[in-house]
């Protein structure tokens, strides 16, 4: 439970304000003692700061957002103006979250800034387990949250675990640690080397190819797989993210469409 004074203090401290690395979430893992062990603190490559996530679902949504090249900022645990939500609750006779008679600040899971042509420039996501939708009070507080953002002319979307493809999340979790590796020697020659390997061994799985390369070139076990993972994570190569990296074949891996790598395609055909 947050006292009225604590909520006002956090707002005055700048929580829920700022952008990219300067943004401060209203709630952090440390603040919320009622959370279970599914909470996590995860570094965001897009924002350059640590994000505070309160469930596996929130983590899954965050990883998908952080991987999306069109999304420019992710602000989690975004607070809604308490006075405005109380006014809306009275106007529409909706339940407002209370604890021991004290109104609690509503918090949206993610506030997103996007440059995608087929998406609004800003929008809000509320991530919640589908089992919680059976609770009438929760349903009314969600409607309150929706009306709040509607008043701000900002699209609001509800996401449950049923909306998250597990294979996509698994792939992103595999790629995530390699997004910005310390390795800086991904030269055109190295990229072209793996590109040729993918073409010549299109029938092999990614795991099979990496074992073959490690043996043929006297590399440490797993060394080539690590390099391939880094190249895919950093978008030099792409594959259908809906297919598990454990099942894709080399023929499924394509050279990125980045203009800077077109020369590699041309060279390989000569």
CSV table of N, CA and C in Angstrom, one decimal, residues 73-136:
chain,number,residue,atom,x,y,z
A,73,UNK,N,11.3,4.3,-27.9
A,73,UNK,CA,11.4,4.4,-26.5
A,73,UNK,C,10.4,3.5,-25.8
A,74,UNK,N,10.8,3.0,-24.7
A,74,UNK,CA,9.9,2.1,-23.9
A,74,UNK,C,9.9,2.6,-22.4
A,75,UNK,N,8.8,3.1,-21.9
A,75,UNK,CA,8.7,3.6,-20.6
A,75,UNK,C,7.7,2.7,-19.8
A,76,UNK,N,8.2,1.9,-18.9
A,76,UNK,CA,7.4,1.0,-18.1
A,76,UNK,C,6.9,1.6,-16.8
A,77,UNK,N,5.8,1.0,-16.3
A,77,UNK,CA,5.2,1.4,-15.0
A,77,UNK,C,4.9,2.9,-15.0
A,78,UNK,N,4.1,3.3,-16.0
A,78,UNK,CA,3.8,4.7,-16.2
A,78,UNK,C,2.6,5.1,-15.4
A,79,UNK,N,2.7,6.0,-14.5
A,79,UNK,CA,1.6,6.4,-13.6
A,79,UNK,C,0.6,7.3,-14.3
A,80,UNK,N,-0.7,7.1,-13.9
A,80,UNK,CA,-1.8,7.9,-14.4
A,80,UNK,C,-2.0,9.0,-13.3
A,81,UNK,N,-2.5,10.2,-13.7
A,81,UNK,CA,-2.7,11.2,-12.8
A,81,UNK,C,-3.9,10.8,-11.8
A,82,UNK,N,-3.6,10.8,-10.5
A,82,UNK,CA,-4.5,10.2,-9.6
A,82,UNK,C,-5.8,11.0,-9.5
A,83,UNK,N,-5.7,12.3,-9.5
A,83,UNK,CA,-6.9,13.1,-9.4
A,83,UNK,C,-7.8,12.9,-10.7
A,84,UNK,N,-7.2,12.8,-11.8
A,84,UNK,CA,-8.0,12.5,-13.0
A,84,UNK,C,-8.7,11.2,-13.0
A,85,UNK,N,-8.0,10.1,-12.6
A,85,UNK,CA,-8.6,8.8,-12.5
A,85,UNK,C,-9.7,8.8,-11.5
A,86,UNK,N,-9.6,9.5,-10.4
A,86,UNK,CA,-10.6,9.5,-9.4
A,86,UNK,C,-11.8,10.2,-9.9
A,87,UNK,N,-11.6,11.3,-10.7
A,87,UNK,CA,-12.7,12.0,-11.3
A,87,UNK,C,-13.5,11.1,-12.3
A,88,UNK,N,-12.7,10.4,-13.1
A,88,UNK,CA,-13.3,9.5,-14.1
A,88,UNK,C,-14.1,8.4,-13.4
A,89,UNK,N,-13.5,7.9,-12.3
A,89,UNK,CA,-14.2,6.8,-11.6
A,89,UNK,C,-15.6,7.3,-11.1
A,90,UNK,N,-15.6,8.5,-10.6
A,90,UNK,CA,-16.9,9.1,-10.1
A,90,UNK,C,-17.9,9.3,-11.3
A,91,UNK,N,-17.3,9.9,-12.4
A,91,UNK,CA,-18.2,10.2,-13.5
A,91,UNK,C,-18.8,9.0,-14.1
A,92,UNK,N,-18.1,7.9,-14.2
A,92,UNK,CA,-18.6,6.7,-14.9
A,92,UNK,C,-18.9,5.6,-13.9
A,93,UNK,N,-18.9,5.9,-12.7
A,93,UNK,CA,-19.3,4.9,-11.6
A,93,UNK,C,-18.4,3.6,-11.8
A,94,UNK,N,-17.1,3.8,-11.9
A,94,UNK,CA,-16.2,2.7,-12.0
A,94,UNK,C,-15.4,2.5,-10.7
A,95,UNK,N,-15.0,1.3,-10.5
A,95,UNK,CA,-14.1,1.0,-9.3
A,95,UNK,C,-12.8,1.6,-9.5
A,96,UNK,N,-12.3,2.3,-8.4
A,96,UNK,CA,-10.9,2.8,-8.4
A,96,UNK,C,-10.1,2.0,-7.4
A,97,UNK,N,-8.9,1.5,-7.7
A,97,UNK,CA,-8.1,0.8,-6.7
A,97,UNK,C,-7.9,1.6,-5.4
A,98,UNK,N,-8.2,0.9,-4.3
A,98,UNK,CA,-8.1,1.5,-3.0
A,98,UNK,C,-7.4,0.5,-2.1
A,99,UNK,N,-6.7,1.0,-1.1
A,99,UNK,CA,-6.1,0.1,-0.1
A,99,UNK,C,-6.2,0.9,1.2
A,100,UNK,N,-6.9,0.2,2.2
A,100,UNK,CA,-7.2,0.8,3.5
A,100,UNK,C,-7.8,2.2,3.3
A,101,UNK,N,-8.7,2.4,2.4
A,101,UNK,CA,-9.3,3.6,2.2
A,101,UNK,C,-8.5,4.7,1.4
A,102,UNK,N,-7.3,4.3,1.0
A,102,UNK,CA,-6.5,5.3,0.3
A,102,UNK,C,-6.4,4.9,-1.2
A,103,UNK,N,-6.8,5.9,-2.1
A,103,UNK,CA,-6.8,5.7,-3.5
A,103,UNK,C,-5.4,5.5,-4.0
A,104,UNK,N,-5.2,4.4,-4.8
A,104,UNK,CA,-3.9,4.1,-5.3
A,104,UNK,C,-3.7,4.5,-6.8
A,105,UNK,N,-2.5,5.0,-7.1
A,105,UNK,CA,-2.2,5.5,-8.4
A,105,UNK,C,-2.3,4.3,-9.4
A,106,UNK,N,-3.0,4.4,-10.5
A,106,UNK,CA,-3.0,3.4,-11.5
A,106,UNK,C,-1.8,3.5,-12.3
A,107,UNK,N,-1.3,2.4,-12.8
A,107,UNK,CA,0.0,2.3,-13.5
A,107,UNK,C,-0.2,1.5,-14.8
A,108,UNK,N,0.1,2.1,-15.9
A,108,UNK,CA,0.1,1.3,-17.2
A,108,UNK,C,1.5,0.6,-17.4
A,109,UNK,N,1.4,-0.6,-17.9
A,109,UNK,CA,2.6,-1.4,-18.0
A,109,UNK,C,3.7,-0.7,-18.9
A,110,UNK,N,3.3,-0.3,-20.1
A,110,UNK,CA,4.3,0.3,-21.1
A,110,UNK,C,3.7,1.5,-21.8
A,111,UNK,N,4.5,2.5,-21.9
A,111,UNK,CA,4.2,3.7,-22.8
A,111,UNK,C,5.2,3.6,-23.9
A,112,UNK,N,4.7,3.5,-25.1
A,112,UNK,CA,5.6,3.3,-26.3
A,112,UNK,C,5.7,4.4,-27.2
A,113,UNK,N,6.9,4.8,-27.7
A,113,UNK,CA,7.1,5.7,-28.7
A,113,UNK,C,7.6,5.0,-30.0
A,114,UNK,N,6.9,5.1,-31.1
A,114,UNK,CA,7.2,4.3,-32.3
A,114,UNK,C,7.3,5.2,-33.5
A,115,UNK,N,8.1,4.7,-34.5
A,115,UNK,CA,8.2,5.4,-35.8
A,115,UNK,C,7.7,4.5,-36.9
A,116,UNK,N,7.0,3.5,-36.5
A,116,UNK,CA,6.4,2.6,-37.5
A,116,UNK,C,5.3,3.3,-38.3
A,117,UNK,N,5.2,3.1,-39.6
A,117,UNK,CA,4.2,3.7,-40.4
A,117,UNK,C,2.8,3.2,-40.2
A,118,UNK,N,2.8,1.9,-39.8
A,118,UNK,CA,1.4,1.3,-39.6
A,118,UNK,C,1.0,1.3,-38.1
A,119,UNK,N,1.6,2.1,-37.3
A,119,UNK,CA,1.3,2.2,-35.9
A,119,UNK,C,1.2,3.6,-35.4
A,120,UNK,N,0.5,3.9,-34.4
A,120,UNK,CA,0.4,5.3,-33.9
A,120,UNK,C,1.8,5.7,-33.3
A,121,UNK,N,2.1,7.0,-33.3
A,121,UNK,CA,3.4,7.5,-32.8
A,121,UNK,C,3.7,7.2,-31.3
A,122,UNK,N,2.6,7.2,-30.6
A,122,UNK,CA,2.7,6.8,-29.1
A,122,UNK,C,1.5,5.9,-28.8
A,123,UNK,N,1.6,4.9,-28.0
A,123,UNK,CA,0.5,4.1,-27.5
A,123,UNK,C,0.9,3.4,-26.2
A,124,UNK,N,-0.1,2.9,-25.6
A,124,UNK,CA,0.1,2.3,-24.2
A,124,UNK,C,-0.3,0.8,-24.3
A,125,UNK,N,0.4,0.0,-23.6
A,125,UNK,CA,0.1,-1.4,-23.4
A,125,UNK,C,-0.1,-1.8,-22.0
A,126,UNK,N,-1.2,-2.4,-21.7
A,126,UNK,CA,-1.4,-3.0,-20.3
A,126,UNK,C,-1.2,-4.5,-20.4
A,127,UNK,N,-0.2,-5.1,-19.8
A,127,UNK,CA,0.0,-6.5,-19.8
A,127,UNK,C,-0.6,-7.1,-18.5
A,128,UNK,N,-1.5,-8.1,-18.6
A,128,UNK,CA,-2.1,-8.7,-17.5
A,128,UNK,C,-2.5,-10.1,-17.8
A,129,UNK,N,-2.4,-11.0,-16.8
A,129,UNK,CA,-2.8,-12.4,-17.0
A,129,UNK,C,-4.3,-12.5,-17.3
A,130,UNK,N,-4.6,-13.4,-18.2
A,130,UNK,CA,-6.0,-13.5,-18.6
A,130,UNK,C,-6.9,-14.0,-17.4
A,131,UNK,N,-6.3,-14.7,-16.4
A,131,UNK,CA,-7.1,-15.2,-15.3
A,131,UNK,C,-7.6,-14.0,-14.4
A,132,UNK,N,-6.8,-12.9,-14.5
A,132,UNK,CA,-7.3,-11.7,-13.7
A,132,UNK,C,-8.5,-11.0,-14.2
A,133,UNK,N,-8.8,-11.3,-15.5
A,133,UNK,CA,-9.9,-10.7,-16.2
A,133,UNK,C,-11.3,-11.2,-15.6
A,134,UNK,N,-11.2,-12.2,-14.8
A,134,UNK,CA,-12.5,-12.7,-14.2
A,134,UNK,C,-12.9,-11.9,-13.0
A,135,UNK,N,-12.0,-11.0,-12.5
A,135,UNK,CA,-12.3,-10.2,-11.4
A,135,UNK,C,-13.0,-8.9,-11.8
A,136,UNK,N,-14.2,-8.6,-11.3
A,136,UNK,CA,-14.9,-7.5,-11.7
A,136,UNK,C,-14.2,-6.2,-11.4
